[in-house]
Amino acid sequence: EIRDLKDLAVNGAPPAFIEPLHVGRPNIGDREEFLRRVEAILDNQWLTNNGPMVQEFERRIAGYLGVKHCIAMCNGTIALEIAIRALGLEGEVIVPSWTFVATAHALYWQGITPIFADIDPATHNLDPAAVRRMITPRTSGIIGVHLWGRAAPVDELQAIADEHGLKLMFDAAHAFGSTYRRRSIGSFGACEVFSFHATKAFNTMEGGAVTTNDDELAEAMRLMRNFGFKGYDNVIHPGTNGKMIEVCAAMGLANLDALDAVLDANHRNHQEYRRALAEIPGITLLEYDPAERNSHHYVVLEIDEAFPVGRDLIIAALHAENILARKYFWPGCHGMQPYRGLFPHAGLLLPNTIAAAERVIVLPAGAAVSAAEVQAACDVVRVLALPP
Ligand code: T4K
């Protein structure tokens, strides 16, 4: 039990956990259902290329999100790339720097310059006023990110896009099952892109999807996902290989059936974290709007000056206990290669991003994390806050 500084592994005590406690432990839904589906795939001898499992998955996801089209992909990054191409983005596209680097890379990989705009420190999402400041004659679009599953300011970004004739799409990698104004994320902007990576609340091992209500855009993305083929021997579009395989769709279908249980566990853990951390000065737990749905998959702590030790020391203390807390998405995309140095005024333009990058700790979450484990992680933080 961790009650005092001397109980900490950084101070020589044995670590709280033998096995590491991960931030992104995959949620594994109905194992029997998954294995049954894998048997069906093997019996069927149809492993990929728009097979029956992927088609069922797309129908179920579109229904779940209340959107017309779901185009399943091999991962969220390729889904972003295909959506960006299908939308015809070019030149410069405004994105937050405070996001996973895939948002920026998906643009850069296609010769488009990501232009980083600052965030609202209260929500960690794009600040519409900052977006306006970054518009130039070369700007073709905006990619909003629903960071930590909290909706970006959709209406404000849409108004800016309309005013300036820009395309708007969303990186919804964190936001499966989240809502904006009580409507499911998935049908905002021209399209929205999900990641179903193993570490996400809802996973297909690797996987992703683009969702849209736009028939033409959906058709273009279906072609691009499969080398531009329309039927046998008939290539009518440039394309790549963005297909989801049958086994991944099977995992998704089994996990979709178990999603409510995962969300309940996440919600419980988040409340447990909130309770255990409430009295500690110098830390803030990022809250989720109770009026909106959210997976509560990210437990995001912000450390401020009132806390007696720095953020990195807290992380070091947690790691010593085998609690592998993370500082996603430090230092912000603008500080990563190849973007580092391309934006010499980042310090002036991205003060809220830089502040968030120095303050954030993401703690273990997911259905595999127990109340006792939450308590242990919180005990480490509580003890570090004690006067020496
Ligand atoms: N846009 C945004 C906003 C995103 O956050 C992401 C992905 C994307 C786009 C792109 O989508 P994808 O192309 O990935 O579909 C992870 C994920 O790889 C990535 O999907 C995710 N965002 C990003 C935020 O985090 P890491 O660096 O955390 O991976 P890693 O290997 O450190 O794993 C995290 C923890 O989970 C570790 O402690 C180990 C544990 N783990 C991981 C895996 C894969 C397991 O216990 N089992 C596992 O199978 O990147």
Short mmCIF file of C-alpha atoms and ligand atoms in Angstrom, two decimals:
data_model
loop_
_atom_site.label_atom_id
_atom_site.label_comp_id
_atom_site.label_asym_id
_atom_site.label_seq_id
_atom_site.Cartn_x
_atom_site.Cartn_y
_atom_site.Cartn_z
CA GLU A 1 0.00 0.00 0.00
CA ILE A 2 1.26 3.46 -0.92
CA ARG A 3 0.75 5.86 1.98
CA ASP A 4 3.98 7.75 2.15
CA LEU A 5 6.87 8.88 -0.05
CA LYS A 6 8.96 5.99 1.29
CA ASP A 7 6.39 3.52 -0.12
CA LEU A 8 7.18 4.64 -3.68
CA ALA A 9 9.27 2.48 -6.01
CA VAL A 10 11.20 5.59 -7.12
CA ASN A 11 12.36 5.74 -3.49
CA GLY A 12 13.41 2.10 -3.41
CA ALA A 13 10.19 0.32 -2.35
CA PRO A 14 9.03 -2.67 -4.42
CA PRO A 15 6.85 -1.64 -7.39
CA ALA A 16 3.08 -1.68 -6.94
CA PHE A 17 2.67 -4.00 -9.95
CA ILE A 18 4.75 -6.89 -11.28
CA GLU A 19 3.00 -6.79 -14.65
CA PRO A 20 2.81 -3.42 -16.39
CA LEU A 21 -0.47 -1.55 -16.23
CA HIS A 22 -1.04 -0.14 -19.74
CA VAL A 23 -2.88 2.95 -20.94
CA GLY A 24 -4.13 1.22 -24.08
CA ARG A 25 -4.94 -2.35 -23.03
CA PRO A 26 -7.29 -3.64 -25.74
CA ASN A 27 -10.91 -4.29 -24.85
CA ILE A 28 -11.71 -7.84 -25.88
CA GLY A 29 -15.43 -8.34 -26.25
CA ASP A 30 -17.24 -11.61 -26.73
CA ARG A 31 -14.41 -14.11 -27.31
CA GLU A 32 -16.73 -17.01 -28.28
CA GLU A 33 -18.54 -14.83 -30.78
CA PHE A 34 -15.24 -13.71 -32.30
CA LEU A 35 -13.92 -17.28 -32.62
CA ARG A 36 -17.21 -18.44 -34.11
CA ARG A 37 -16.93 -15.70 -36.73
CA VAL A 38 -13.30 -16.62 -37.48
CA GLU A 39 -14.41 -20.22 -38.09
CA ALA A 40 -17.06 -18.90 -40.49
CA ILE A 41 -14.41 -16.89 -42.35
CA LEU A 42 -12.19 -19.96 -42.73
CA ASP A 43 -15.14 -22.12 -43.85
CA ASN A 44 -16.18 -19.46 -46.30
CA GLN A 45 -12.65 -19.06 -47.72
CA TRP A 46 -13.23 -15.35 -48.13
CA LEU A 47 -10.54 -13.47 -46.24
CA THR A 48 -10.60 -9.92 -47.57
CA ASN A 49 -11.77 -7.71 -50.49
CA ASN A 50 -15.16 -6.53 -49.33
CA GLY A 51 -16.22 -9.87 -47.89
CA PRO A 52 -19.52 -10.60 -46.11
CA MET A 53 -18.09 -9.85 -42.64
CA VAL A 54 -16.88 -6.39 -43.73
CA GLN A 55 -20.22 -5.67 -45.37
CA GLU A 56 -22.08 -6.65 -42.20
CA PHE A 57 -19.65 -4.54 -40.16
CA GLU A 58 -20.24 -1.48 -42.37
CA ARG A 59 -24.03 -1.87 -42.09
CA ARG A 60 -23.88 -2.25 -38.30
CA ILE A 61 -21.55 0.74 -37.84
CA ALA A 62 -23.58 3.00 -40.13
CA GLY A 63 -26.72 1.99 -38.20
CA TYR A 64 -25.06 2.52 -34.84
CA LEU A 65 -23.85 5.99 -35.81
CA GLY A 66 -26.98 6.97 -37.76
CA VAL A 67 -25.03 7.81 -40.92
CA LYS A 68 -25.71 6.78 -44.52
CA HIS A 69 -22.29 5.36 -45.48
CA CYS A 70 -19.55 3.59 -43.57
CA ILE A 71 -16.48 2.67 -45.60
CA ALA A 72 -14.31 0.32 -43.52
CA MET A 73 -10.55 0.63 -43.90
CA CYS A 74 -7.37 -1.15 -42.81
CA ASN A 75 -6.54 1.58 -40.27
CA GLY A 76 -7.38 5.15 -39.31
CA THR A 77 -4.33 6.68 -41.00
CA ILE A 78 -5.10 5.25 -44.44
CA ALA A 79 -8.75 6.22 -43.88
CA LEU A 80 -7.60 9.81 -43.27
CA GLU A 81 -5.42 9.75 -46.40
CA ILE A 82 -8.23 8.43 -48.56
CA ALA A 83 -10.74 10.94 -47.16
CA ILE A 84 -8.28 13.81 -47.72
CA ARG A 85 -7.77 12.70 -51.36
CA ALA A 86 -11.43 12.10 -52.04
CA LEU A 87 -12.25 15.58 -50.74
CA GLY A 88 -9.63 17.07 -53.05
CA LEU A 89 -7.68 18.84 -50.30
CA GLU A 90 -4.44 20.50 -51.47
CA GLY A 91 -2.00 23.28 -50.60
CA GLU A 92 -2.52 24.03 -46.92
CA VAL A 93 -4.93 22.40 -44.48
CA ILE A 94 -5.51 23.69 -40.96
CA VAL A 95 -5.24 21.10 -38.18
CA PRO A 96 -4.52 21.20 -34.48
CA SER A 97 -0.93 20.53 -33.42
CA TRP A 98 -2.36 18.94 -30.25
CA THR A 99 -3.35 15.60 -31.80
CA PHE A 100 -1.79 12.24 -32.64
CA VAL A 101 0.81 12.79 -35.35
CA ALA A 102 -1.18 10.70 -37.89
CA THR A 103 -3.53 13.67 -38.44
CA ALA A 104 -0.60 15.76 -39.72
CA HIS A 105 1.24 12.89 -41.45
CA ALA A 106 -1.84 11.94 -43.50
CA LEU A 107 -1.65 15.41 -45.09
CA TYR A 108 2.14 15.65 -45.41
CA TRP A 109 2.36 12.16 -46.95
CA GLN A 110 0.29 13.55 -49.84
CA GLY A 111 2.26 16.74 -50.37
CA ILE A 112 -0.16 18.92 -48.38
CA THR A 113 1.20 21.29 -45.71
CA PRO A 114 -0.47 20.89 -42.32
CA ILE A 115 -0.90 24.34 -40.78
CA PHE A 116 -1.15 24.07 -37.03
CA ALA A 117 -3.75 26.12 -35.18
CA ASP A 118 -3.97 26.47 -31.42
CA ILE A 119 -6.51 24.86 -29.10
CA ASP A 120 -8.93 26.09 -26.49
CA PRO A 121 -7.19 25.17 -23.21
CA ALA A 122 -10.53 24.26 -21.59
CA THR A 123 -11.50 21.65 -24.20
CA HIS A 124 -8.19 20.69 -25.91
CA ASN A 125 -10.01 21.14 -29.22
CA LEU A 126 -9.37 23.64 -32.04
CA ASP A 127 -10.04 27.25 -31.09
CA PRO A 128 -12.14 28.72 -33.92
CA ALA A 129 -10.50 32.15 -33.53
CA ALA A 130 -7.06 30.54 -33.92
CA VAL A 131 -8.28 28.69 -37.03
CA ARG A 132 -9.36 32.00 -38.60
CA ARG A 133 -5.90 33.45 -38.01
CA MET A 134 -4.23 30.64 -39.97
CA ILE A 135 -6.28 30.97 -43.19
CA THR A 136 -4.25 32.01 -46.27
CA PRO A 137 -5.01 31.99 -50.02
CA ARG A 138 -3.47 28.49 -50.11
CA THR A 139 -5.85 27.04 -47.51
CA SER A 140 -8.15 24.36 -48.96
CA GLY A 141 -9.63 22.84 -45.83
CA ILE A 142 -9.83 22.25 -42.10
CA ILE A 143 -9.53 18.96 -40.24
CA GLY A 144 -11.09 19.20 -36.79
CA VAL A 145 -10.11 16.51 -34.27
CA HIS A 146 -12.56 15.34 -31.59
CA LEU A 147 -9.74 14.98 -29.09
CA TRP A 148 -10.23 12.57 -26.18
CA GLY A 149 -13.65 11.88 -27.72
CA ARG A 150 -14.92 15.36 -26.91
CA ALA A 151 -16.53 16.95 -29.96
CA ALA A 152 -14.61 19.73 -31.71
CA PRO A 153 -16.58 23.01 -32.10
CA VAL A 154 -18.40 21.60 -35.12
CA ASP A 155 -20.80 24.48 -35.80
CA GLU A 156 -18.16 27.20 -35.47
CA LEU A 157 -15.74 25.33 -37.75
CA GLN A 158 -18.52 24.72 -40.30
CA ALA A 159 -19.32 28.46 -40.28
CA ILE A 160 -15.65 29.32 -40.95
CA ALA A 161 -15.46 26.71 -43.72
CA ASP A 162 -18.63 28.03 -45.37
CA GLU A 163 -17.50 31.63 -45.09
CA HIS A 164 -14.14 30.92 -46.77
CA GLY A 165 -15.17 28.19 -49.21
CA LEU A 166 -13.11 25.53 -47.39
CA LYS A 167 -13.71 21.79 -47.05
CA LEU A 168 -14.26 20.55 -43.51
CA MET A 169 -13.70 17.01 -42.27
CA PHE A 170 -13.11 15.49 -38.85
CA ASP A 171 -10.59 13.13 -37.35
CA ALA A 172 -12.93 11.18 -35.08
CA ALA A 173 -10.31 8.57 -34.12
CA HIS A 174 -11.13 9.03 -30.41
CA ALA A 175 -14.82 9.65 -30.77
CA PHE A 176 -16.60 6.40 -31.58
CA GLY A 177 -19.86 6.58 -29.62
CA SER A 178 -19.47 10.25 -28.72
CA THR A 179 -22.11 12.87 -29.46
CA TYR A 180 -22.19 16.54 -30.45
CA ARG A 181 -25.41 18.33 -29.50
CA ARG A 182 -26.77 14.83 -28.75
CA ARG A 183 -26.20 13.59 -32.30
CA SER A 184 -23.65 10.83 -32.86
CA ILE A 185 -20.28 11.88 -34.20
CA GLY A 186 -19.99 10.39 -37.69
CA SER A 187 -22.14 12.63 -39.87
CA PHE A 188 -20.59 16.06 -39.32
CA GLY A 189 -18.57 17.96 -41.92
CA ALA A 190 -18.05 16.38 -45.34
CA CYS A 191 -16.93 13.15 -43.65
CA GLU A 192 -15.51 11.80 -40.40
CA VAL A 193 -12.68 9.34 -39.89
CA PHE A 194 -12.55 6.72 -37.14
CA SER A 195 -9.70 4.58 -35.88
CA PHE A 196 -10.46 1.12 -34.54
CA HIS A 197 -6.88 0.48 -33.42
CA ALA A 198 -6.34 -2.04 -30.62
CA THR A 199 -5.87 0.78 -28.11
CA LYS A 200 -9.22 2.44 -28.85
CA ALA A 201 -12.36 1.97 -26.75
CA PHE A 202 -13.87 0.07 -29.68
CA ASN A 203 -11.33 -1.89 -31.71
CA THR A 204 -10.99 -4.18 -34.73
CA MET A 205 -7.33 -4.95 -33.83
CA GLU A 206 -6.20 -2.63 -36.64
CA GLY A 207 -8.88 -0.78 -38.55
CA GLY A 208 -10.67 2.41 -39.32
CA ALA A 209 -13.55 3.83 -41.32
CA VAL A 210 -14.80 6.92 -43.04
CA THR A 211 -18.44 7.82 -42.52
CA THR A 212 -20.43 10.29 -44.60
CA ASN A 213 -23.90 11.13 -45.84
CA ASP A 214 -22.48 12.16 -49.25
CA ASP A 215 -23.17 9.44 -51.88
CA GLU A 216 -20.57 10.67 -54.36
CA LEU A 217 -17.84 11.03 -51.77
CA ALA A 218 -18.63 7.53 -50.45
CA GLU A 219 -18.41 6.08 -53.96
CA ALA A 220 -15.05 7.80 -54.60
CA MET A 221 -13.65 6.47 -51.33
CA ARG A 222 -14.83 2.91 -52.06
CA LEU A 223 -12.98 3.05 -55.38
CA MET A 224 -9.83 4.52 -53.85
CA ARG A 225 -9.84 1.88 -51.10
CA ASN A 226 -9.60 -0.87 -53.72
CA PHE A 227 -7.07 0.41 -56.30
CA GLY A 228 -9.83 2.24 -58.22
CA PHE A 229 -11.50 -0.99 -59.39
CA LYS A 230 -15.10 -0.87 -60.52
CA GLY A 231 -15.84 -4.56 -61.13
CA TYR A 232 -13.34 -6.98 -62.66
CA ASP A 233 -10.57 -5.61 -64.88
CA ASN A 234 -11.94 -2.10 -64.82
CA VAL A 235 -9.86 0.58 -63.11
CA ILE A 236 -11.58 3.96 -63.29
CA HIS A 237 -9.81 5.89 -60.53
CA PRO A 238 -6.40 6.21 -58.90
CA GLY A 239 -6.38 4.19 -55.74
CA THR A 240 -4.52 2.39 -53.01
CA ASN A 241 -5.08 -0.63 -50.78
CA GLY A 242 -7.14 0.53 -47.81
CA LYS A 243 -9.27 -2.59 -47.33
CA MET A 244 -10.30 -3.99 -43.98
CA ILE A 245 -9.81 -7.75 -43.71
CA GLU A 246 -12.55 -10.18 -42.63
CA VAL A 247 -10.90 -11.12 -39.31
CA CYS A 248 -10.79 -7.45 -38.29
CA ALA A 249 -14.46 -7.02 -39.17
CA ALA A 250 -15.23 -10.14 -37.09
CA MET A 251 -13.42 -8.60 -34.12
CA GLY A 252 -15.39 -5.39 -34.63
CA LEU A 253 -18.73 -7.20 -34.74
CA ALA A 254 -17.90 -9.17 -31.58
CA ASN A 255 -16.73 -5.99 -29.86
CA LEU A 256 -19.76 -3.99 -30.93
CA ASP A 257 -21.98 -6.45 -29.09
CA ALA A 258 -19.87 -5.94 -25.96
CA LEU A 259 -19.49 -2.18 -26.26
CA ASP A 260 -22.02 -1.20 -23.61
CA ALA A 261 -20.16 -3.22 -20.98
CA VAL A 262 -16.87 -1.54 -21.96
CA LEU A 263 -18.42 1.90 -21.78
CA ASP A 264 -19.89 1.12 -18.35
CA ALA A 265 -16.48 -0.02 -17.08
CA ASN A 266 -14.81 3.11 -18.50
CA HIS A 267 -17.42 5.31 -16.92
CA ARG A 268 -17.00 3.62 -13.54
CA ASN A 269 -13.21 3.91 -13.71
CA HIS A 270 -13.42 7.57 -14.66
CA GLN A 271 -15.67 8.29 -11.67
CA GLU A 272 -13.28 6.34 -9.45
CA TYR A 273 -10.36 8.43 -10.70
CA ARG A 274 -12.35 11.61 -10.16
CA ARG A 275 -13.25 10.65 -6.60
CA ALA A 276 -9.72 9.60 -5.69
CA LEU A 277 -8.05 12.68 -7.18
CA ALA A 278 -10.62 15.28 -6.14
CA GLU A 279 -8.90 16.64 -3.02
CA ILE A 280 -5.38 16.87 -4.45
CA PRO A 281 -4.32 20.46 -5.23
CA GLY A 282 -2.50 21.24 -8.48
CA ILE A 283 -4.19 18.65 -10.66
CA THR A 284 -7.29 18.75 -12.82
CA LEU A 285 -9.01 15.76 -14.34
CA LEU A 286 -10.34 16.57 -17.80
CA GLU A 287 -14.13 16.38 -17.51
CA TYR A 288 -16.62 15.11 -20.05
CA ASP A 289 -19.81 17.05 -20.71
CA PRO A 290 -22.53 15.11 -18.87
CA ALA A 291 -25.04 16.23 -21.50
CA GLU A 292 -23.11 14.36 -24.23
CA ARG A 293 -22.19 10.71 -24.68
CA ASN A 294 -18.50 9.88 -24.41
CA SER A 295 -16.57 6.61 -24.10
CA HIS A 296 -14.60 7.95 -21.08
CA HIS A 297 -11.71 6.06 -22.61
CA TYR A 298 -9.14 8.75 -21.88
CA VAL A 299 -8.27 9.67 -18.31
CA VAL A 300 -6.44 12.94 -18.83
CA LEU A 301 -4.79 14.71 -15.90
CA GLU A 302 -3.39 18.22 -16.11
CA ILE A 303 -0.68 19.18 -13.64
CA ASP A 304 -0.22 22.84 -12.74
CA GLU A 305 2.23 24.94 -10.72
CA ALA A 306 0.42 24.24 -7.44
CA PHE A 307 1.59 20.62 -7.56
CA PRO A 308 4.89 20.25 -5.66
CA VAL A 309 6.69 18.22 -8.35
CA GLY A 310 6.77 18.47 -12.14
CA ARG A 311 4.75 16.41 -14.60
CA ASP A 312 7.72 14.34 -15.80
CA LEU A 313 8.61 13.35 -12.26
CA ILE A 314 5.05 12.12 -11.68
CA ILE A 315 5.33 10.02 -14.84
CA ALA A 316 8.71 8.65 -13.70
CA ALA A 317 7.18 7.72 -10.32
CA LEU A 318 4.23 5.98 -11.99
CA HIS A 319 6.52 4.09 -14.38
CA ALA A 320 8.64 2.92 -11.45
CA GLU A 321 5.43 1.29 -10.09
CA ASN A 322 4.90 -0.31 -13.53
CA ILE A 323 1.99 2.05 -14.20
CA LEU A 324 2.81 3.10 -17.76
CA ALA A 325 1.16 6.55 -17.85
CA ARG A 326 1.74 8.54 -21.05
CA LYS A 327 2.18 12.13 -22.10
CA TYR A 328 0.30 11.95 -25.39
CA PHE A 329 0.77 14.04 -27.62
CA TRP A 330 3.89 15.71 -26.33
CA PRO A 331 5.45 17.96 -27.60
CA GLY A 332 2.65 18.62 -30.13
CA CYS A 333 2.96 17.81 -33.84
CA HIS A 334 4.71 21.12 -34.52
CA GLY A 335 7.64 19.88 -32.41
CA MET A 336 7.96 16.55 -34.27
CA GLN A 337 9.78 15.78 -37.50
CA PRO A 338 9.33 16.78 -40.26
CA TYR A 339 7.30 19.72 -38.88
CA ARG A 340 9.84 20.90 -36.32
CA GLY A 341 11.46 24.10 -37.53
CA LEU A 342 8.88 24.62 -40.30
CA PHE A 343 6.86 26.85 -37.98
CA PRO A 344 9.32 29.29 -36.45
CA HIS A 345 6.56 31.21 -34.70
CA ALA A 346 5.04 28.18 -33.01
CA GLY A 347 5.85 29.64 -29.59
CA LEU A 348 3.73 32.70 -30.36
CA LEU A 349 0.98 30.95 -32.28
CA LEU A 350 0.50 27.81 -30.17
CA PRO A 351 0.75 28.89 -26.51
CA ASN A 352 -2.18 26.71 -25.37
CA THR A 353 -0.86 23.67 -27.24
CA ILE A 354 2.56 24.09 -25.68
CA ALA A 355 1.05 24.53 -22.21
CA ALA A 356 -1.11 21.40 -22.60
CA ALA A 357 1.89 19.39 -23.83
CA GLU A 358 3.75 20.26 -20.63
CA ARG A 359 0.82 19.50 -18.32
CA VAL A 360 -0.86 16.33 -19.53
CA ILE A 361 -0.65 12.81 -18.14
CA VAL A 362 -2.88 10.07 -19.55
CA LEU A 363 -3.61 7.31 -17.03
CA PRO A 364 -4.49 3.63 -17.59
CA ALA A 365 -8.10 2.99 -18.61
CA GLY A 366 -10.20 0.36 -20.32
CA ALA A 367 -12.34 -2.54 -19.19
CA ALA A 368 -9.25 -4.49 -18.01
CA VAL A 369 -8.35 -1.86 -15.39
CA SER A 370 -9.76 -2.61 -11.94
CA ALA A 371 -10.89 -0.22 -9.20
CA ALA A 372 -7.91 -1.32 -7.09
CA GLU A 373 -5.53 -0.44 -9.93
CA VAL A 374 -7.15 2.98 -10.31
CA GLN A 375 -6.70 3.45 -6.57
CA ALA A 376 -3.01 2.52 -6.73
CA ALA A 377 -2.34 5.00 -9.56
CA CYS A 378 -4.13 7.73 -7.59
CA ASP A 379 -2.22 6.84 -4.40
CA VAL A 380 1.08 7.52 -6.21
CA VAL A 381 -0.14 10.97 -7.25
CA ARG A 382 -1.57 11.69 -3.78
CA VAL A 383 1.67 10.76 -2.02
CA LEU A 384 3.71 12.95 -4.39
CA ALA A 385 1.50 15.88 -3.39
CA LEU A 386 2.30 15.41 0.32
CA PRO A 387 4.48 18.07 1.93
CA PRO A 388 8.06 16.75 2.26
N1 T4K B 1 -5.93 10.36 -35.37
C1 T4K B 1 -5.87 10.32 -34.04
C2 T4K B 1 -6.35 11.49 -33.26
C3 T4K B 1 -5.36 9.19 -33.39
O1 T4K B 1 -5.28 9.16 -32.05
C4 T4K B 1 -4.92 8.09 -34.17
C5 T4K B 1 -4.35 6.92 -33.53
C6 T4K B 1 -5.02 8.17 -35.57
C7 T4K B 1 -5.54 9.33 -36.14
C8 T4K B 1 -4.57 7.07 -36.47
O2 T4K B 1 -5.33 5.89 -36.36
P1 T4K B 1 -4.62 4.44 -36.63
O3 T4K B 1 -3.89 4.53 -37.95
O4 T4K B 1 -3.70 4.15 -35.49
O5 T4K B 1 -5.80 3.52 -36.70
C9 T4K B 1 -1.45 4.43 -30.20
C10 T4K B 1 -2.06 3.86 -31.45
O6 T4K B 1 -1.12 3.13 -32.24
C11 T4K B 1 -2.80 4.82 -32.30
O7 T4K B 1 -3.81 4.10 -32.92
C12 T4K B 1 -3.44 5.93 -31.50
N2 T4K B 1 -4.05 6.93 -32.31
C13 T4K B 1 -2.45 6.59 -30.59
C14 T4K B 1 -3.08 7.69 -29.77
O8 T4K B 1 -1.95 5.63 -29.71
P2 T4K B 1 0.82 4.21 -28.97
O9 T4K B 1 2.06 4.95 -29.24
O10 T4K B 1 0.12 4.51 -27.72
O11 T4K B 1 1.00 2.63 -29.04
P3 T4K B 1 1.67 1.69 -27.98
O12 T4K B 1 2.26 0.56 -28.72
O13 T4K B 1 2.56 2.49 -27.08
O14 T4K B 1 0.45 1.12 -27.15
C15 T4K B 1 -0.14 1.83 -26.07
C16 T4K B 1 -0.23 0.95 -24.82
O15 T4K B 1 -1.14 -0.10 -25.04
C17 T4K B 1 1.08 0.33 -24.44
O16 T4K B 1 1.27 0.54 -23.07
C18 T4K B 1 0.92 -1.15 -24.75
C19 T4K B 1 -0.57 -1.38 -24.77
N3 T4K B 1 -1.00 -2.32 -25.81
C20 T4K B 1 -0.92 -1.95 -27.11
C21 T4K B 1 -1.31 -2.80 -28.12
C22 T4K B 1 -1.22 -2.39 -29.56
C23 T4K B 1 -1.47 -3.57 -25.44
O17 T4K B 1 -1.53 -3.89 -24.26
N4 T4K B 1 -1.88 -4.43 -26.44
C24 T4K B 1 -1.82 -4.11 -27.76
O18 T4K B 1 -2.21 -4.90 -28.61
O19 T4K B 1 -0.05 4.51 -30.25
#
